[in-house]
mmCIF file of C-alpha atoms in Angstrom:
data_model
loop_
_atom_site.group_PDB
_atom_site.id
_atom_site.type_symbol
_atom_site.label_atom_id
_atom_site.label_comp_id
_atom_site.label_asym_id
_atom_site.label_seq_id
_atom_site.Cartn_x
_atom_site.Cartn_y
_atom_site.Cartn_z
ATOM 1 C CA MET W 19 0.168 0.038 -0.021
ATOM 2 C CA ILE W 20 1.317 3.560 -0.975
ATOM 3 C CA TYR W 21 0.538 6.473 1.155
ATOM 4 C CA PHE W 22 1.512 9.981 1.142
ATOM 5 C CA SER W 23 1.513 12.869 3.815
ATOM 6 C CA PHE W 24 2.169 16.431 4.208
ATOM 7 C CA PHE W 25 5.449 17.495 5.867
ATOM 8 C CA PRO W 26 4.839 18.659 9.361
ATOM 9 C CA SER W 27 5.457 22.024 8.712
ATOM 10 C CA CYS W 28 3.076 22.221 5.608
ATOM 11 C CA THR W 29 -0.842 23.005 5.815
ATOM 12 C CA LEU W 30 -3.584 24.024 3.443
ATOM 13 C CA THR W 31 -6.099 26.632 3.333
ATOM 14 C CA LYS W 32 -9.385 26.701 1.087
ATOM 15 C CA GLY W 33 -10.216 29.607 -0.673
ATOM 16 C CA PHE W 34 -13.404 30.253 -3.005
ATOM 17 C CA ARG W 35 -11.873 28.701 -6.400
ATOM 18 C CA ASN W 36 -8.510 27.917 -5.258
ATOM 19 C CA SER W 37 -6.554 26.841 -2.008
ATOM 20 C CA CYS W 38 -3.197 27.701 -0.919
ATOM 21 C CA LEU W 39 -0.530 24.864 0.092
ATOM 22 C CA MET W 40 2.091 26.358 2.667
ATOM 23 C CA ASP W 41 5.287 25.350 4.151
ATOM 24 C CA LEU W 42 5.512 27.298 6.960
ATOM 25 C CA GLU W 43 9.124 26.350 7.790
ATOM 26 C CA ARG W 44 10.649 27.086 4.645
ATOM 27 C CA ALA W 45 8.334 30.304 3.984
ATOM 28 C CA SER W 46 7.009 29.034 0.884
ATOM 29 C CA TYR W 47 3.304 28.399 -0.814
ATOM 30 C CA CYS W 48 1.524 27.613 -3.932
ATOM 31 C CA SER W 49 -1.715 27.836 -5.334
ATOM 32 C CA ILE W 50 -3.781 24.419 -6.461
ATOM 33 C CA PRO W 51 -7.214 24.179 -7.741
ATOM 34 C CA ASN W 52 -9.880 23.160 -4.865
ATOM 35 C CA GLU W 53 -10.629 19.896 -6.912
ATOM 36 C CA LEU W 54 -7.169 19.118 -5.566
ATOM 37 C CA TYR W 55 -7.812 20.315 -1.740
ATOM 38 C CA GLU W 56 -10.338 17.518 -1.395
ATOM 39 C CA VAL W 57 -7.652 15.095 -2.392
ATOM 40 C CA LEU W 58 -5.193 16.639 -0.016
ATOM 41 C CA LYS W 59 -7.319 17.782 2.828
ATOM 42 C CA GLU W 60 -6.770 14.973 5.608
ATOM 43 C CA LYS W 61 -2.735 15.723 5.107
ATOM 44 C CA PHE W 62 -1.500 12.319 6.532
ATOM 45 C CA ASN W 63 -1.462 8.876 5.453
ATOM 46 C CA ILE W 64 -3.564 9.558 2.624
ATOM 47 C CA SER W 65 -3.936 6.123 0.357
ATOM 48 C CA LEU W 66 -2.952 6.528 -3.350
ATOM 49 C CA ASN W 67 -4.812 3.375 -4.087
ATOM 50 C CA LYS W 68 -8.053 4.676 -2.387
ATOM 51 C CA ILE W 69 -7.670 7.906 -4.862
ATOM 52 C CA LYS W 70 -7.280 5.691 -7.580
ATOM 53 C CA GLN W 71 -10.638 3.699 -7.080
ATOM 54 C CA THR W 72 -12.257 7.203 -6.284
ATOM 55 C CA TYR W 73 -11.522 8.848 -9.394
ATOM 56 C CA LEU W 74 -11.790 8.444 -13.257
ATOM 57 C CA GLU W 75 -8.422 6.977 -14.957
ATOM 58 C CA GLU W 76 -8.012 10.443 -16.698
ATOM 59 C CA ASP W 77 -8.467 12.354 -13.359
ATOM 60 C CA PHE W 78 -6.234 10.124 -11.445
ATOM 61 C CA SER W 79 -3.391 10.653 -14.020
ATOM 62 C CA VAL W 80 -3.491 14.541 -13.411
ATOM 63 C CA ILE W 81 -3.884 13.846 -9.723
ATOM 64 C CA LYS W 82 -0.418 11.930 -9.879
ATOM 65 C CA GLU W 83 1.080 14.715 -11.749
ATOM 66 C CA TYR W 84 0.157 17.103 -9.126
ATOM 67 C CA LEU W 85 1.541 15.006 -6.509
ATOM 68 C CA THR W 86 4.958 14.546 -8.072
ATOM 69 C CA PHE W 87 5.156 18.368 -8.323
ATOM 70 C CA LEU W 88 4.308 18.425 -4.628
ATOM 71 C CA GLU W 89 6.851 15.969 -3.880
ATOM 72 C CA SER W 90 9.653 17.829 -6.149
ATOM 73 C CA LYS W 91 8.894 20.947 -4.057
ATOM 74 C CA HIS W 92 9.103 18.965 -0.680
ATOM 75 C CA PHE W 93 5.159 19.509 0.299
ATOM 76 C CA ILE W 94 4.393 15.879 0.668
ATOM 77 C CA PHE W 95 6.562 12.675 0.735
ATOM 78 C CA PHE W 96 5.370 9.227 -0.175
ATOM 79 C CA HIS W 97 5.647 6.245 2.441
ATOM 80 C CA LEU W 98 4.693 2.435 2.454
ATOM 81 C CA GLU W 99 3.149 2.052 5.756
ATOM 82 C CA LYS W 100 0.978 4.401 7.551
ATOM 83 C CA GLN W 101 2.902 6.658 10.019
ATOM 84 C CA GLU W 102 2.124 8.139 13.301
ATOM 85 C CA VAL W 103 0.908 11.730 13.264
ATOM 86 C CA ILE W 104 3.655 13.616 15.325
ATOM 87 C CA ASN W 105 2.102 17.301 14.842
ATOM 88 C CA ASP W 106 -0.559 19.216 13.073
ATOM 89 C CA ILE W 107 0.400 22.603 12.564
ATOM 90 C CA SER W 108 -3.078 23.708 11.990
ATOM 91 C CA LYS W 109 -4.185 22.753 15.429
ATOM 92 C CA GLU W 110 -1.361 24.731 17.048
ATOM 93 C CA GLN W 111 -2.676 28.147 18.935
ATOM 94 C CA PHE W 112 -1.046 31.608 18.882
ATOM 95 C CA SER W 113 0.205 33.091 22.195
ATOM 96 C CA SER W 114 2.769 35.931 22.920
ATOM 97 C CA SER W 115 4.124 36.878 26.231
ATOM 98 C CA TYR W 116 4.440 40.421 25.106
ATOM 99 C CA GLU W 117 2.138 43.385 26.425
ATOM 100 C CA ILE W 118 2.835 45.310 23.131
ATOM 101 C CA GLU W 119 3.763 43.101 20.102
ATOM 102 C CA ASP W 120 4.290 46.224 17.901
ATOM 103 C CA LEU W 121 4.861 49.681 18.850
ATOM 104 C CA ILE W 122 5.202 52.354 15.942
ATOM 105 C CA ILE W 123 6.460 55.863 16.401
ATOM 106 C CA ASP W 124 6.113 58.506 13.515
ATOM 107 C CA ILE W 125 8.699 61.304 14.174
ATOM 108 C CA LYS W 126 9.689 64.430 12.235
ATOM 109 C CA SER W 127 12.494 65.567 14.145
ATOM 110 C CA LEU W 128 15.124 64.310 17.015
ATOM 111 C CA HIS W 129 13.749 66.698 19.721
ATOM 112 C CA GLN W 130 10.400 65.246 19.165
ATOM 113 C CA PHE W 131 11.711 61.697 19.518
ATOM 114 C CA ASN W 132 13.789 62.562 22.437
ATOM 115 C CA HIS W 133 10.730 63.571 24.388
ATOM 116 C CA ILE W 134 8.682 60.169 23.421
ATOM 117 C CA THR W 135 11.420 58.247 24.392
ATOM 118 C CA LYS W 136 10.331 58.941 28.205
ATOM 119 C CA LYS W 137 7.188 57.292 27.771
ATOM 120 C CA ILE W 138 8.307 54.244 25.923
ATOM 121 C CA PRO W 139 7.454 50.845 28.189
ATOM 122 C CA ALA W 140 9.843 47.751 28.261
ATOM 123 C CA ASN W 141 7.735 45.044 27.572
ATOM 124 C CA ILE W 142 7.665 45.550 23.829
ATOM 125 C CA GLU W 143 8.272 42.663 21.089
ATOM 126 C CA THR W 144 9.353 45.227 18.059
ATOM 127 C CA LEU W 145 9.386 49.136 17.686
ATOM 128 C CA GLN W 146 9.242 50.630 14.202
ATOM 129 C CA LEU W 147 10.249 53.922 13.716
ATOM 130 C CA ARG W 148 9.200 55.584 10.537
ATOM 131 C CA ILE W 149 11.115 59.281 10.547
ATOM 132 C CA PHE W 150 9.503 61.859 8.007
ATOM 133 C CA TYR W 151 12.959 63.839 7.437
ATOM 134 C CA GLU W 152 16.239 63.508 6.009
ATOM 135 C CA ILE W 153 17.841 62.288 9.002
ATOM 136 C CA PRO W 154 21.773 62.680 9.232
ATOM 137 C CA ILE W 155 23.543 59.604 10.292
ATOM 138 C CA LEU W 156 24.669 61.188 13.487
ATOM 139 C CA ASP W 157 21.084 61.163 14.617
ATOM 140 C CA LEU W 158 20.533 57.938 13.435
ATOM 141 C CA TYR W 159 22.906 56.788 15.889
ATOM 142 C CA SER W 160 21.563 58.862 18.699
ATOM 143 C CA ILE W 161 18.142 57.416 18.346
ATOM 144 C CA VAL W 162 19.485 53.944 18.309
ATOM 145 C CA GLU W 163 21.841 54.407 21.045
ATOM 146 C CA VAL W 164 18.729 55.582 23.120
ATOM 147 C CA LEU W 165 16.747 52.586 22.159
ATOM 148 C CA ARG W 166 19.549 50.472 23.318
ATOM 149 C CA VAL W 167 19.813 52.013 26.883
ATOM 150 C CA LEU W 168 15.806 51.339 27.070
ATOM 151 C CA GLU W 169 16.510 47.810 26.354
ATOM 152 C CA ILE W 170 14.627 47.628 23.436
ATOM 153 C CA THR W 171 15.718 44.224 21.619
ATOM 154 C CA ASN W 172 14.196 44.708 18.202
ATOM 155 C CA ILE W 173 13.710 47.422 16.147
ATOM 156 C CA GLU W 174 12.944 48.344 12.223
ATOM 157 C CA ILE W 175 13.632 52.007 11.113
ATOM 158 C CA ILE W 176 12.131 53.496 7.709
ATOM 159 C CA PHE W 177 13.451 56.757 6.851
ATOM 160 C CA ARG W 178 14.121 59.494 4.531
ATOM 161 C CA HIS W 179 17.902 59.231 2.982
ATOM 162 C CA ASN W 180 20.112 62.223 3.480
ATOM 163 C CA LYS W 181 22.382 62.568 0.544
ATOM 164 C CA GLU W 182 25.151 63.249 3.130
ATOM 165 C CA ASN W 183 24.904 59.872 4.197
ATOM 166 C CA THR W 184 26.608 56.965 2.670
ATOM 167 C CA GLU W 185 25.813 53.228 2.380
ATOM 168 C CA ASN W 186 28.716 52.450 4.520
ATOM 169 C CA ASP W 187 27.191 54.619 7.253
ATOM 170 C CA TYR W 188 24.030 52.584 7.027
ATOM 171 C CA THR W 189 26.157 49.271 6.941
ATOM 172 C CA SER W 190 28.200 50.574 9.900
ATOM 173 C CA LEU W 191 25.022 51.596 11.881
ATOM 174 C CA PHE W 192 23.373 48.070 11.102
ATOM 175 C CA TYR W 193 26.612 45.992 12.593
ATOM 176 C CA ASP W 194 27.337 48.335 15.586
ATOM 177 C CA TYR W 195 23.570 47.806 16.987
ATOM 178 C CA LEU W 196 22.186 44.174 17.069
ATOM 179 C CA ILE W 197 18.927 45.485 17.815
ATOM 180 C CA ILE W 198 18.722 46.624 14.249
ATOM 181 C CA SER W 199 16.634 43.953 12.316
ATOM 182 C CA LYS W 200 15.597 46.052 9.330
ATOM 183 C CA MET W 201 16.572 49.291 7.970
ATOM 184 C CA PHE W 202 14.340 50.619 4.990
ATOM 185 C CA VAL W 203 16.091 53.506 3.480
ATOM 186 C CA MET W 204 13.444 55.659 1.224
ATOM 187 C CA ASN W 205 14.127 58.433 -1.409
ATOM 188 C CA PHE W 206 17.444 56.695 -2.374
ATOM 189 C CA GLU W 207 18.488 56.798 -6.098
ATOM 190 C CA ASP W 208 17.692 53.443 -6.836
ATOM 191 C CA ASN W 209 16.384 50.204 -5.546
ATOM 192 C CA LYS W 210 18.990 47.845 -4.009
ATOM 193 C CA HIS W 211 19.763 45.613 -1.119
ATOM 194 C CA ILE W 212 22.521 47.226 0.731
ATOM 195 C CA ILE W 213 22.336 44.281 3.162
ATOM 196 C CA PRO W 214 20.223 41.556 1.891
ATOM 197 C CA ASN W 215 16.944 41.435 3.935
ATOM 198 C CA HIS W 216 18.287 43.572 6.300
ATOM 199 C CA ILE W 217 19.170 47.252 4.477
ATOM 200 C CA ILE W 218 17.015 47.917 1.793
ATOM 201 C CA ALA W 219 17.175 51.177 -0.349
ATOM 202 C CA LEU W 220 13.971 52.136 -2.064
ATOM 203 C CA SER W 221 13.701 55.074 -4.748
ATOM 204 C CA GLN W 222 10.123 55.367 -3.304
ATOM 205 C CA GLU W 223 9.515 58.485 -1.538
ATOM 206 C CA LEU W 224 8.321 58.361 2.202
ATOM 207 C CA ILE W 225 5.695 61.110 2.326
ATOM 208 C CA SER W 226 2.955 60.097 5.103
ATOM 209 C CA HIS W 227 1.446 57.476 6.886
ATOM 210 C CA LYS W 228 -1.155 56.750 4.218
ATOM 211 C CA GLN W 229 1.394 54.622 2.047
ATOM 212 C CA CYS W 230 1.185 51.771 4.383
ATOM 213 C CA GLY W 231 -1.747 49.278 4.125
ATOM 214 C CA LYS W 232 -0.993 47.735 0.620
ATOM 215 C CA VAL W 233 -1.508 44.095 0.038
ATOM 216 C CA SER W 234 0.328 42.315 -2.472
ATOM 217 C CA GLU W 235 1.841 38.831 -3.235
ATOM 218 C CA LYS W 236 5.455 40.656 -2.215
ATOM 219 C CA LEU W 237 4.389 41.042 1.210
ATOM 220 C CA PHE W 238 3.031 37.650 2.203
ATOM 221 C CA ASN W 239 4.384 36.002 5.156
ATOM 222 C CA PRO W 240 3.836 32.405 4.811
ATOM 223 C CA ASN W 241 5.551 31.348 8.284
ATOM 224 C CA LEU W 242 3.829 30.015 11.266
ATOM 225 C CA ARG W 243 3.610 33.291 13.245
ATOM 226 C CA THR W 244 1.662 34.935 10.710
ATOM 227 C CA TYR W 245 -0.611 31.798 10.077
ATOM 228 C CA LEU W 246 -1.323 31.227 13.587
ATOM 229 C CA SER W 247 -2.049 35.013 14.384
ATOM 230 C CA ALA W 248 -4.160 35.616 11.584
ATOM 231 C CA ARG W 249 -6.305 32.625 12.385
ATOM 232 C CA SER W 250 -7.099 33.626 15.787
ATOM 233 C CA CYS W 251 -6.573 37.586 15.898
ATOM 234 C CA ASN W 252 -6.197 40.437 13.601
ATOM 235 C CA SER W 253 -2.726 40.060 11.869
ATOM 236 C CA CYS W 254 -2.278 43.810 11.459
ATOM 237 C CA LEU W 255 -3.381 45.230 14.802
ATOM 238 C CA HIS W 256 -3.240 42.746 17.524
ATOM 239 C CA LYS W 257 -1.245 44.100 20.396
ATOM 240 C CA LYS W 258 -0.335 47.200 18.274
ATOM 241 C CA ILE W 259 -0.374 50.683 19.574
ATOM 242 C CA SER W 260 1.199 53.546 17.870
ATOM 243 C CA ILE W 261 2.107 57.222 18.227
ATOM 244 C CA ASP W 262 1.458 59.338 15.182
ATOM 245 C CA ILE W 263 3.464 62.396 13.897
ATOM 246 C CA ASN W 264 1.379 64.674 16.180
ATOM 247 C CA GLY W 265 1.818 62.367 19.200
ATOM 248 C CA ASP W 266 -1.632 61.179 19.154
ATOM 249 C CA ILE W 267 -2.056 57.855 20.680
ATOM 250 C CA LYS W 268 -3.985 55.142 17.989
ATOM 251 C CA ASN W 269 -4.206 51.429 17.179
ATOM 252 C CA CYS W 270 -2.572 52.547 13.839
ATOM 253 C CA PRO W 271 -1.351 55.942 12.492
ATOM 254 C CA SER W 272 -3.672 55.481 9.500
ATOM 255 C CA LEU W 273 -6.696 55.242 11.870
ATOM 256 C CA SER W 274 -8.912 58.011 12.500
ATOM 257 C CA SER W 275 -9.776 57.136 16.381
ATOM 258 C CA THR W 276 -7.460 59.057 18.961
ATOM 259 C CA PHE W 277 -7.193 57.778 22.648
ATOM 260 C CA GLY W 278 -5.032 60.383 23.822
ATOM 261 C CA ASN W 279 -1.751 62.337 23.239
ATOM 262 C CA ILE W 280 1.463 61.314 24.314
ATOM 263 C CA LYS W 281 2.337 64.745 25.847
ATOM 264 C CA ASP W 282 -0.103 64.069 28.673
ATOM 265 C CA THR W 283 -0.822 60.107 28.541
ATOM 266 C CA SER W 284 1.109 57.155 29.121
ATOM 267 C CA LEU W 285 0.466 53.989 26.583
ATOM 268 C CA GLU W 286 0.077 51.749 29.778
ATOM 269 C CA LYS W 287 -3.026 53.938 30.556
ATOM 270 C CA ILE W 288 -4.299 53.369 26.699
ATOM 271 C CA LEU W 289 -3.715 49.655 26.998
ATOM 272 C CA LYS W 290 -6.141 49.674 29.631
ATOM 273 C CA HIS W 291 -8.960 51.506 28.033
ATOM 274 C CA LYS W 292 -11.640 48.904 26.533
ATOM 275 C CA ASP W 293 -12.344 50.396 23.515
ATOM 276 C CA PHE W 294 -8.565 50.213 22.306
ATOM 277 C CA HIS W 295 -8.756 46.449 22.129
ATOM 278 C CA LYS W 296 -11.928 46.149 19.884
ATOM 279 C CA LEU W 297 -10.021 45.909 16.482
ATOM 280 C CA TRP W 298 -7.298 43.470 17.834
ATOM 281 C CA ASN W 299 -9.521 40.203 17.385
ATOM 282 C CA ILE W 300 -11.104 40.681 14.156
ATOM 283 C CA THR W 301 -9.752 37.699 12.259
ATOM 284 C CA LYS W 302 -9.412 37.077 8.225
ATOM 285 C CA ASP W 303 -12.383 34.842 8.607
ATOM 286 C CA GLU W 304 -14.984 37.835 9.389
ATOM 287 C CA ILE W 305 -13.792 40.072 6.872
ATOM 288 C CA GLU W 306 -15.792 40.259 3.830
ATOM 289 C CA ILE W 307 -14.441 38.949 0.658
ATOM 290 C CA CYS W 308 -10.911 37.781 2.710
ATOM 291 C CA LYS W 309 -12.794 35.010 4.294
ATOM 292 C CA ASP W 310 -13.012 33.475 0.740
ATOM 293 C CA CYS W 311 -9.413 34.019 -0.142
ATOM 294 C CA GLU W 312 -6.729 31.397 0.085
ATOM 295 C CA PHE W 313 -4.305 33.713 0.860
ATOM 296 C CA ARG W 314 -5.956 34.908 4.090
ATOM 297 C CA TYR W 315 -3.611 33.199 6.482
ATOM 298 C CA ILE W 316 -0.240 34.933 5.062
ATOM 299 C CA CYS W 317 -1.277 38.115 4.424
ATOM 300 C CA THR W 318 -1.196 40.959 6.685
ATOM 301 C CA ASP W 319 -4.792 42.964 6.990
ATOM 302 C CA CYS W 320 -5.318 46.480 7.214
ATOM 303 C CA ARG W 321 -8.207 48.046 8.808
ATOM 304 C CA GLY W 322 -7.051 51.740 8.378
ATOM 305 C CA TYR W 323 -7.968 51.651 4.490
ATOM 306 C CA VAL W 324 -11.186 49.574 3.718
ATOM 307 C CA GLU W 325 -13.405 49.367 0.577
ATOM 308 C CA LYS W 326 -16.410 50.531 2.722
ATOM 309 C CA PRO W 327 -15.133 52.849 5.138
ATOM 310 C CA LYS W 328 -18.449 52.831 7.480
ATOM 311 C CA ASN W 329 -17.817 48.827 7.570
ATOM 312 C CA ILE W 330 -15.079 47.972 9.529
ATOM 313 C CA TYR W 331 -15.420 44.422 8.221
ATOM 314 C CA SER W 332 -14.947 45.466 4.923
ATOM 315 C CA LYS W 333 -12.228 44.327 2.654
ATOM 316 C CA PRO W 334 -8.761 46.359 2.719
ATOM 317 C CA LEU W 335 -9.109 48.934 0.300
ATOM 318 C CA LYS W 336 -5.437 48.352 -1.049
ATOM 319 C CA CYS W 337 -5.809 44.731 -2.085
ATOM 320 C CA GLY W 338 -6.351 44.270 -5.811
ATOM 321 C CA TYR W 339 -7.068 40.193 -5.714
ATOM 322 C CA ASN W 340 -10.066 38.874 -6.354
ATOM 323 C CA PRO W 341 -10.533 35.183 -4.928
ATOM 324 C CA TYR W 342 -13.583 34.480 -7.056
ATOM 325 C CA THR W 343 -11.594 35.273 -10.388
ATOM 326 C CA ASN W 344 -8.113 34.666 -8.776
ATOM 327 C CA VAL W 345 -6.868 37.838 -10.513
ATOM 328 C CA TRP W 346 -4.826 40.552 -9.391
ATOM 329 C CA ASP W 347 -5.499 44.139 -10.534
ATOM 330 C CA GLU W 348 -4.194 47.318 -9.610
ATOM 331 C CA TRP W 349 -6.440 48.462 -6.748
ATOM 332 C CA SER W 350 -5.461 52.307 -7.336
ATOM 333 C CA THR W 351 -7.278 52.506 -10.797
ATOM 334 C CA ASN W 352 -10.441 50.273 -9.876
ATOM 335 C CA PRO W 353 -13.380 52.222 -10.401
ATOM 336 C CA LEU W 354 -15.608 50.490 -7.703
ATOM 337 C CA LYS W 355 -12.685 51.809 -5.254
ATOM 338 C CA SER W 356 -13.003 55.421 -6.278
ATOM 339 C CA GLN W 357 -15.422 56.643 -3.354
ATOM 340 C CA ALA W 358 -13.191 54.788 -0.737
ATOM 341 C CA ILE W 359 -10.099 56.351 -2.323
ATOM 342 C CA LYS W 360 -11.568 59.899 -2.195
ATOM 343 C CA TYR W 361 -12.951 59.273 1.334
ATOM 344 C CA TYR W 362 -9.493 58.546 2.443
ATOM 345 C CA ASN W 363 -8.005 61.432 0.316
ATOM 346 C CA LEU W 364 -5.281 59.085 -1.287
#
């Protein structure tokens, strides 16, 4: 008897027309037709003989071709006897010990940052700085040193390139401070990886918080954390808090609701506000159209810009994918989105 099974790090998500097969350890995925999902959905100890008995010879031949492809990509493996199922990754639960998983701070000057640092709590998993001025390298060093002293262990920095800074300046900063996980150098001369996966230079201008919220295949995260969190909570806003460029405290700088200002309110106080957590647990399975999408568990959500601004369960505005046709279109030119684009003044 011949069987096949998924590798332990692999799982499936069914969409309206297609399904998504993911390897959450190797961060890879592929789309498959839902007809094949019906063959694979048991995931472990699937009998090849039983499939042969169930399907017509022509269909079985097509299925075998798919299985050969999936074996070559290390999604499945064949075996002669049933094997014990050690771990089904899809049944795991997401948990985090951090009070804040993501803190976003938007700043327009070093002076503004120095004032905010007095209010940054310790129990933060990742701090993302978005710097909306052409920051000199010495200012960057000053900022990162302050965060090191505060014992922040993981920071991402997005900032406007200053022409006085060199690539070597950015490389030295990265290697001098192990707490830096990523740097995005915006307004650069061209697009390049100064250090692959760590220092990414982009010619795109950094203008405002309205640039976030885009959904694309390039931004998919087929890893265990994204998968588990997207199933149990909001993949963007869960345990997230932000300080916008005016000092207003929000779930995200792109959201309109403000819970106070950092000048006279602490983040700890805001975290205790019952309304602050309202968006944390909206999952992709509750969101219009997303709930029918095969990519919903590897995609980061956006509640800041949605297709129907008065409906918090509406599809992200900046997503151009249609799970009913499996086609990607440019979201910004879609006439059905024009009213929402006008509403947000994008």
